[in-house]
GROMACS .gro file of C-alpha atoms in nm:
model
  363
    1UNK     CA    1  -8.352   1.941   1.161
    2UNK     CA    2  -8.206   1.597   1.115
    3UNK     CA    3  -8.243   1.402   0.793
    4UNK     CA    4  -8.251   1.040   0.913
    5UNK     CA    5  -8.247   0.897   0.560
    6UNK     CA    6  -7.927   1.090   0.470
    7UNK     CA    7  -7.752   0.978   0.785
    8UNK     CA    8  -7.854   0.620   0.723
    9UNK     CA    9  -7.717   0.636   0.366
   10UNK     CA   10  -7.380   0.762   0.488
   11UNK     CA   11  -7.365   0.487   0.748
   12UNK     CA   12  -7.443   0.222   0.486
   13UNK     CA   13  -7.168   0.356   0.255
   14UNK     CA   14  -6.908   0.340   0.533
   15UNK     CA   15  -6.999  -0.021   0.598
   16UNK     CA   16  -6.934  -0.122   0.237
   17UNK     CA   17  -6.611  -0.332   0.203
   18UNK     CA   18  -6.470  -0.611  -0.013
   19UNK     CA   19  -6.439  -0.960   0.110
   20UNK     CA   20  -6.100  -1.131   0.127
   21UNK     CA   21  -6.179  -1.327  -0.190
   22UNK     CA   22  -6.268  -1.007  -0.377
   23UNK     CA   23  -5.950  -0.836  -0.266
   24UNK     CA   24  -5.743  -1.134  -0.381
   25UNK     CA   25  -5.912  -1.137  -0.721
   26UNK     CA   26  -5.849  -0.766  -0.779
   27UNK     CA   27  -5.481  -0.803  -0.678
   28UNK     CA   28  -5.432  -1.092  -0.920
   29UNK     CA   29  -5.589  -0.894  -1.203
   30UNK     CA   30  -5.361  -0.598  -1.139
   31UNK     CA   31  -5.046  -0.812  -1.124
   32UNK     CA   32  -5.131  -0.987  -1.451
   33UNK     CA   33  -5.173  -0.662  -1.639
   34UNK     CA   34  -4.896  -0.604  -1.897
   35UNK     CA   35  -4.758  -0.252  -1.876
   36UNK     CA   36  -4.770  -0.040  -2.189
   37UNK     CA   37  -4.421   0.038  -2.321
   38UNK     CA   38  -4.359   0.409  -2.344
   39UNK     CA   39  -4.231   0.560  -2.668
   40UNK     CA   40  -3.973   0.741  -2.454
   41UNK     CA   41  -3.816   0.420  -2.318
   42UNK     CA   42  -3.514   0.459  -2.546
   43UNK     CA   43  -3.431   0.779  -2.362
   44UNK     CA   44  -3.475   0.635  -2.014
   45UNK     CA   45  -3.197   0.641  -1.756
   46UNK     CA   46  -3.185   0.263  -1.745
   47UNK     CA   47  -3.129   0.246  -2.118
   48UNK     CA   48  -2.854   0.506  -2.091
   49UNK     CA   49  -2.677   0.298  -1.825
   50UNK     CA   50  -2.690  -0.009  -2.049
   51UNK     CA   51  -2.533   0.176  -2.341
   52UNK     CA   52  -2.269   0.351  -2.127
   53UNK     CA   53  -2.155   0.073  -1.897
   54UNK     CA   54  -1.799   0.202  -1.839
   55UNK     CA   55  -1.920   0.549  -1.745
   56UNK     CA   56  -2.198   0.414  -1.527
   57UNK     CA   57  -1.950   0.187  -1.347
   58UNK     CA   58  -1.734   0.490  -1.275
   59UNK     CA   59  -2.035   0.683  -1.145
   60UNK     CA   60  -2.130   0.387  -0.927
   61UNK     CA   61  -1.780   0.370  -0.776
   62UNK     CA   62  -1.782   0.744  -0.704
   63UNK     CA   63  -2.124   0.713  -0.538
   64UNK     CA   64  -2.007   0.419  -0.325
   65UNK     CA   65  -1.693   0.601  -0.218
   66UNK     CA   66  -1.883   0.922  -0.143
   67UNK     CA   67  -2.152   0.740   0.050
   68UNK     CA   68  -1.899   0.535   0.245
   69UNK     CA   69  -1.638   0.806   0.284
   70UNK     CA   70  -1.614   0.751   0.658
   71UNK     CA   71  -1.552   0.379   0.608
   72UNK     CA   72  -1.285   0.455   0.346
   73UNK     CA   73  -1.107   0.694   0.580
   74UNK     CA   74  -1.137   0.452   0.869
   75UNK     CA   75  -0.980   0.174   0.659
   76UNK     CA   76  -0.664   0.376   0.586
   77UNK     CA   77  -0.462   0.247   0.881
   78UNK     CA   78  -0.614  -0.100   0.905
   79UNK     CA   79  -0.413  -0.422   0.912
   80UNK     CA   80  -0.478  -0.776   0.785
   81UNK     CA   81  -0.749  -0.923   1.004
   82UNK     CA   82  -0.925  -0.591   1.067
   83UNK     CA   83  -1.287  -0.558   0.956
   84UNK     CA   84  -1.226  -0.268   0.718
   85UNK     CA   85  -0.897  -0.399   0.573
   86UNK     CA   86  -1.069  -0.553   0.265
   87UNK     CA   87  -1.211  -0.209   0.178
   88UNK     CA   88  -0.859  -0.067   0.170
   89UNK     CA   89  -0.692  -0.340  -0.037
   90UNK     CA   90  -0.984  -0.447  -0.258
   91UNK     CA   91  -1.147  -0.112  -0.332
   92UNK     CA   92  -0.952   0.199  -0.234
   93UNK     CA   93  -0.607   0.092  -0.352
   94UNK     CA   94  -0.715  -0.065  -0.685
   95UNK     CA   95  -0.912   0.251  -0.766
   96UNK     CA   96  -0.604   0.465  -0.701
   97UNK     CA   97  -0.400   0.251  -0.942
   98UNK     CA   98  -0.677   0.234  -1.203
   99UNK     CA   99  -0.715   0.613  -1.220
  100UNK     CA  100  -0.341   0.686  -1.240
  101UNK     CA  101  -0.304   0.892  -1.561
  102UNK     CA  102   0.045   0.771  -1.659
  103UNK     CA  103   0.261   0.459  -1.611
  104UNK     CA  104   0.500   0.672  -1.404
  105UNK     CA  105   0.236   0.779  -1.153
  106UNK     CA  106   0.092   0.429  -1.152
  107UNK     CA  107   0.437   0.284  -1.071
  108UNK     CA  108   0.484   0.537  -0.790
  109UNK     CA  109   0.149   0.439  -0.638
  110UNK     CA  110   0.230   0.069  -0.672
  111UNK     CA  111   0.565   0.125  -0.497
  112UNK     CA  112   0.378   0.295  -0.214
  113UNK     CA  113   0.141  -0.002  -0.190
  114UNK     CA  114   0.427  -0.251  -0.169
  115UNK     CA  115   0.576  -0.040   0.110
  116UNK     CA  116   0.238  -0.046   0.285
  117UNK     CA  117   0.229  -0.426   0.277
  118UNK     CA  118   0.583  -0.443   0.417
  119UNK     CA  119   0.499  -0.194   0.693
  120UNK     CA  120   0.190  -0.396   0.779
  121UNK     CA  121   0.412  -0.703   0.819
  122UNK     CA  122   0.640  -0.503   1.051
  123UNK     CA  123   0.352  -0.378   1.266
  124UNK     CA  124   0.199  -0.722   1.297
  125UNK     CA  125   0.539  -0.871   1.381
  126UNK     CA  126   0.599  -0.605   1.648
  127UNK     CA  127   0.261  -0.690   1.801
  128UNK     CA  128   0.327  -1.062   1.780
  129UNK     CA  129   0.030  -1.102   1.545
  130UNK     CA  130   0.199  -1.211   1.221
  131UNK     CA  131   0.047  -1.558   1.202
  132UNK     CA  132   0.056  -1.798   0.907
  133UNK     CA  133  -0.271  -1.680   0.755
  134UNK     CA  134  -0.179  -1.312   0.760
  135UNK     CA  135   0.172  -1.386   0.636
  136UNK     CA  136   0.035  -1.585   0.343
  137UNK     CA  137  -0.211  -1.308   0.257
  138UNK     CA  138   0.065  -1.047   0.258
  139UNK     CA  139   0.286  -1.274   0.046
  140UNK     CA  140   0.018  -1.308  -0.219
  141UNK     CA  141  -0.053  -0.936  -0.233
  142UNK     CA  142   0.317  -0.847  -0.251
  143UNK     CA  143   0.366  -1.101  -0.531
  144UNK     CA  144   0.093  -0.942  -0.741
  145UNK     CA  145   0.183  -0.582  -0.663
  146UNK     CA  146   0.554  -0.628  -0.739
  147UNK     CA  147   0.466  -0.808  -1.063
  148UNK     CA  148   0.243  -0.521  -1.172
  149UNK     CA  149   0.503  -0.268  -1.063
  150UNK     CA  150   0.779  -0.438  -1.263
  151UNK     CA  151   0.568  -0.416  -1.577
  152UNK     CA  152   0.505  -0.046  -1.522
  153UNK     CA  153   0.872   0.026  -1.451
  154UNK     CA  154   0.954  -0.123  -1.790
  155UNK     CA  155   0.703   0.117  -1.945
  156UNK     CA  156   0.852   0.413  -1.757
  157UNK     CA  157   1.201   0.322  -1.881
  158UNK     CA  158   1.088   0.387  -2.239
  159UNK     CA  159   1.022   0.755  -2.173
  160UNK     CA  160   1.209   0.833  -1.849
  161UNK     CA  161   1.498   0.597  -1.762
  162UNK     CA  162   1.607   0.820  -1.472
  163UNK     CA  163   1.265   0.803  -1.311
  164UNK     CA  164   1.257   0.427  -1.363
  165UNK     CA  165   1.588   0.403  -1.176
  166UNK     CA  166   1.445   0.619  -0.899
  167UNK     CA  167   1.142   0.393  -0.857
  168UNK     CA  168   1.361   0.081  -0.870
  169UNK     CA  169   1.597   0.208  -0.601
  170UNK     CA  170   1.302   0.301  -0.381
  171UNK     CA  171   1.157  -0.048  -0.413
  172UNK     CA  172   1.491  -0.220  -0.352
  173UNK     CA  173   1.567   0.005  -0.054
  174UNK     CA  174   1.224  -0.067   0.091
  175UNK     CA  175   1.269  -0.441   0.060
  176UNK     CA  176   1.621  -0.435   0.208
  177UNK     CA  177   1.523  -0.205   0.494
  178UNK     CA  178   1.203  -0.383   0.586
  179UNK     CA  179   1.372  -0.722   0.573
  180UNK     CA  180   1.633  -0.597   0.818
  181UNK     CA  181   1.366  -0.439   1.039
  182UNK     CA  182   1.175  -0.766   1.056
  183UNK     CA  183   1.500  -0.936   1.160
  184UNK     CA  184   1.548  -0.683   1.440
  185UNK     CA  185   1.189  -0.723   1.556
  186UNK     CA  186   1.236  -1.100   1.574
  187UNK     CA  187   1.550  -1.062   1.785
  188UNK     CA  188   1.379  -0.802   2.004
  189UNK     CA  189   1.100  -1.052   2.071
  190UNK     CA  190   1.352  -1.322   2.161
  191UNK     CA  191   1.313  -1.505   1.833
  192UNK     CA  192   1.569  -1.611   1.575
  193UNK     CA  193   1.522  -1.704   1.212
  194UNK     CA  194   1.725  -2.024   1.236
  195UNK     CA  195   1.521  -2.138   1.536
  196UNK     CA  196   1.195  -2.038   1.377
  197UNK     CA  197   1.265  -2.253   1.074
  198UNK     CA  198   1.375  -2.551   1.283
  199UNK     CA  199   1.082  -2.530   1.525
  200UNK     CA  200   0.822  -2.452   1.262
  201UNK     CA  201   0.751  -2.104   1.407
  202UNK     CA  202   0.654  -1.810   1.192
  203UNK     CA  203   0.932  -1.678   0.972
  204UNK     CA  204   0.874  -1.304   1.008
  205UNK     CA  205   1.055  -1.208   0.689
  206UNK     CA  206   0.858  -1.449   0.473
  207UNK     CA  207   0.631  -1.167   0.359
  208UNK     CA  208   0.913  -1.006   0.159
  209UNK     CA  209   1.082  -1.309   0.002
  210UNK     CA  210   0.889  -1.295  -0.324
  211UNK     CA  211   0.937  -0.920  -0.349
  212UNK     CA  212   1.313  -0.963  -0.310
  213UNK     CA  213   1.319  -1.207  -0.602
  214UNK     CA  214   1.128  -0.963  -0.821
  215UNK     CA  215   1.351  -0.676  -0.715
  216UNK     CA  216   1.658  -0.884  -0.794
  217UNK     CA  217   1.535  -0.939  -1.149
  218UNK     CA  218   1.484  -0.565  -1.186
  219UNK     CA  219   1.835  -0.501  -1.057
  220UNK     CA  220   1.974  -0.741  -1.316
  221UNK     CA  221   1.781  -0.559  -1.586
  222UNK     CA  222   1.915  -0.224  -1.465
  223UNK     CA  223   2.270  -0.362  -1.450
  224UNK     CA  224   2.235  -0.496  -1.804
  225UNK     CA  225   2.138  -0.152  -1.929
  226UNK     CA  226   2.439  -0.005  -1.748
  227UNK     CA  227   2.672  -0.264  -1.903
  228UNK     CA  228   2.527  -0.188  -2.244
  229UNK     CA  229   2.588   0.180  -2.180
  230UNK     CA  230   2.949   0.104  -2.086
  231UNK     CA  231   3.013  -0.093  -2.406
  232UNK     CA  232   2.870   0.181  -2.622
  233UNK     CA  233   3.009   0.482  -2.437
  234UNK     CA  234   3.275   0.544  -2.705
  235UNK     CA  235   3.030   0.539  -2.991
  236UNK     CA  236   2.947   0.908  -2.991
  237UNK     CA  237   3.057   1.210  -2.791
  238UNK     CA  238   2.693   1.319  -2.788
  239UNK     CA  239   2.601   1.021  -2.572
  240UNK     CA  240   2.888   1.097  -2.335
  241UNK     CA  241   2.767   1.452  -2.288
  242UNK     CA  242   2.418   1.326  -2.220
  243UNK     CA  243   2.550   1.078  -1.962
  244UNK     CA  244   2.747   1.351  -1.785
  245UNK     CA  245   2.437   1.566  -1.761
  246UNK     CA  246   2.239   1.269  -1.632
  247UNK     CA  247   2.508   1.200  -1.371
  248UNK     CA  248   2.532   1.561  -1.254
  249UNK     CA  249   2.156   1.592  -1.210
  250UNK     CA  250   2.131   1.271  -1.009
  251UNK     CA  251   2.440   1.356  -0.803
  252UNK     CA  252   2.273   1.676  -0.681
  253UNK     CA  253   1.961   1.480  -0.587
  254UNK     CA  254   2.161   1.215  -0.397
  255UNK     CA  255   2.368   1.475  -0.210
  256UNK     CA  256   2.049   1.653  -0.102
  257UNK     CA  257   1.898   1.322   0.011
  258UNK     CA  258   2.211   1.234   0.211
  259UNK     CA  259   2.207   1.575   0.378
  260UNK     CA  260   1.842   1.553   0.487
  261UNK     CA  261   1.876   1.190   0.601
  262UNK     CA  262   2.188   1.274   0.802
  263UNK     CA  263   1.986   1.538   0.988
  264UNK     CA  264   1.709   1.285   1.056
  265UNK     CA  265   1.959   1.032   1.191
  266UNK     CA  266   2.113   1.296   1.418
  267UNK     CA  267   1.768   1.378   1.551
  268UNK     CA  268   1.701   1.012   1.627
  269UNK     CA  269   2.004   0.971   1.850
  270UNK     CA  270   1.938   0.700   2.106
  271UNK     CA  271   1.947   0.748   2.482
  272UNK     CA  272   1.977   0.526   2.788
  273UNK     CA  273   1.602   0.471   2.780
  274UNK     CA  274   1.593   0.366   2.415
  275UNK     CA  275   1.483   0.014   2.341
  276UNK     CA  276   1.704  -0.248   2.177
  277UNK     CA  277   1.487  -0.216   1.866
  278UNK     CA  278   1.545   0.158   1.839
  279UNK     CA  279   1.918   0.135   1.911
  280UNK     CA  280   1.970  -0.135   1.650
  281UNK     CA  281   1.770   0.037   1.377
  282UNK     CA  282   1.931   0.378   1.432
  283UNK     CA  283   2.275   0.213   1.424
  284UNK     CA  284   2.183   0.042   1.098
  285UNK     CA  285   2.082   0.382   0.960
  286UNK     CA  286   2.426   0.522   1.047
  287UNK     CA  287   2.599   0.227   0.880
  288UNK     CA  288   2.392   0.277   0.567
  289UNK     CA  289   2.471   0.649   0.560
  290UNK     CA  290   2.845   0.572   0.584
  291UNK     CA  291   2.807   0.329   0.295
  292UNK     CA  292   2.616   0.591   0.097
  293UNK     CA  293   2.898   0.843   0.148
  294UNK     CA  294   3.154   0.586   0.035
  295UNK     CA  295   2.957   0.510  -0.280
  296UNK     CA  296   2.913   0.881  -0.351
  297UNK     CA  297   3.289   0.930  -0.329
  298UNK     CA  298   3.340   0.627  -0.551
  299UNK     CA  299   3.101   0.777  -0.804
  300UNK     CA  300   3.294   1.104  -0.803
  301UNK     CA  301   3.623   0.920  -0.858
  302UNK     CA  302   3.481   0.725  -1.152
  303UNK     CA  303   3.339   1.041  -1.301
  304UNK     CA  304   3.674   1.221  -1.270
  305UNK     CA  305   3.837   0.933  -1.459
  306UNK     CA  306   3.579   0.958  -1.736
  307UNK     CA  307   3.398   0.636  -1.645
  308UNK     CA  308   3.044   0.769  -1.667
  309UNK     CA  309   2.868   0.432  -1.650
  310UNK     CA  310   3.058   0.324  -1.337
  311UNK     CA  311   2.998   0.665  -1.183
  312UNK     CA  312   2.625   0.644  -1.241
  313UNK     CA  313   2.611   0.287  -1.108
  314UNK     CA  314   2.790   0.387  -0.786
  315UNK     CA  315   2.558   0.686  -0.755
  316UNK     CA  316   2.256   0.456  -0.774
  317UNK     CA  317   2.408   0.240  -0.499
  318UNK     CA  318   2.459   0.552  -0.285
  319UNK     CA  319   2.099   0.658  -0.339
  320UNK     CA  320   1.968   0.313  -0.245
  321UNK     CA  321   2.174   0.304   0.077
  322UNK     CA  322   2.053   0.652   0.173
  323UNK     CA  323   1.690   0.558   0.115
  324UNK     CA  324   1.737   0.252   0.336
  325UNK     CA  325   1.875   0.474   0.613
  326UNK     CA  326   1.576   0.709   0.578
  327UNK     CA  327   1.338   0.414   0.605
  328UNK     CA  328   1.515   0.294   0.919
  329UNK     CA  329   1.460   0.630   1.088
  330UNK     CA  330   1.094   0.643   0.990
  331UNK     CA  331   1.049   0.293   1.129
  332UNK     CA  332   1.189   0.382   1.473
  333UNK     CA  333   0.911   0.628   1.559
  334UNK     CA  334   0.645   0.409   1.399
  335UNK     CA  335   0.746   0.082   1.568
  336UNK     CA  336   0.869   0.212   1.902
  337UNK     CA  337   0.511   0.279   2.007
  338UNK     CA  338   0.408  -0.072   1.902
  339UNK     CA  339   0.693  -0.230   2.098
  340UNK     CA  340   0.616  -0.028   2.412
  341UNK     CA  341   0.247  -0.116   2.393
  342UNK     CA  342   0.340  -0.483   2.355
  343UNK     CA  343   0.569  -0.461   2.658
  344UNK     CA  344   0.298  -0.286   2.863
  345UNK     CA  345   0.043  -0.552   2.766
  346UNK     CA  346   0.286  -0.830   2.852
  347UNK     CA  347   0.368  -0.666   3.187
  348UNK     CA  348   0.000  -0.614   3.265
  349UNK     CA  349  -0.076  -0.974   3.175
  350UNK     CA  350   0.206  -1.091   3.402
  351UNK     CA  351   0.084  -0.880   3.693
  352UNK     CA  352  -0.266  -1.016   3.652
  353UNK     CA  353  -0.132  -1.369   3.667
  354UNK     CA  354   0.065  -1.288   3.983
  355UNK     CA  355  -0.238  -1.129   4.147
  356UNK     CA  356  -0.452  -1.423   4.048
  357UNK     CA  357  -0.197  -1.660   4.201
  358UNK     CA  358  -0.184  -1.461   4.523
  359UNK     CA  359  -0.562  -1.448   4.555
  360UNK     CA  360  -0.573  -1.823   4.523
  361UNK     CA  361  -0.339  -1.880   4.818
  362UNK     CA  362  -0.482  -2.036   5.134
  363UNK     CA  363  -0.403  -1.842   5.453
   0.00000   0.00000   0.00000
């Protein structure tokens, strides 16, 4: 049995609705309502963030890195001009330096970053992509990174002079080696530094000029400390014993480095198919190894004559030359691929031009 009145009531209820004016009035009333402050506000997460800004900033960075882990990994091998390059140099690298627990580790990371900038300059030069804008950007970053590194090396010297010397020789070797590599790349591409300056072309070693100046100042500081050591070497026999121990420990390290680098150079022997770039760099590595051996022998002679300061100085020179040779060998495998790709692209571009010219001929 149907109840018509009940059905009519339901239908009337469904048809009830507010007009547009009524809806607007209700919305305005709700928006004007002042929320009641909870007594637990002081314990809210937002309040905690405000009172722990340094910790919250750290948490935020970790969250960003975790959330964008793929982007961080993808930015690792980027170069100036690449989309993800700013992530690497403005976020990933500064975080690594900031979280370094000691000045020593921080200086090691900063040395690695300077090497990265120099390698980026090499890669861009090998590809023919080191334009003025990218060169200027690399210059500025190297300036700042070397300045920060110098300050940290001075801190490391206070607690570990030997480690400070190790970091300094690594930086100096990197600058010397990469400067030479950039020279070779320029020649390999048919460029010359004298011509580039006269014609206003890009000077491919401009990215390391400021770093060389900073490294030179560090070398002077190291030499000053060695001179001071020489003047005071007769003050106490205790100091002499300490210097001998310092020399012996570093001599073992340098000999081991020379041995491993010699093996690497032997493995990189050039062949008839080797490029001019590879031949030149491997030959430079051999020359540096010969120089390293000469300096090692010189150090041994000074040490036998009781000249500990001269012996240690020659040992440092031997270590620097060996590190340069090692960097040369690493650069051959890294840059050879870039050079070959550049040659393939140039050859392909030339063939396309020839084909285009032939297709345009009138039979």
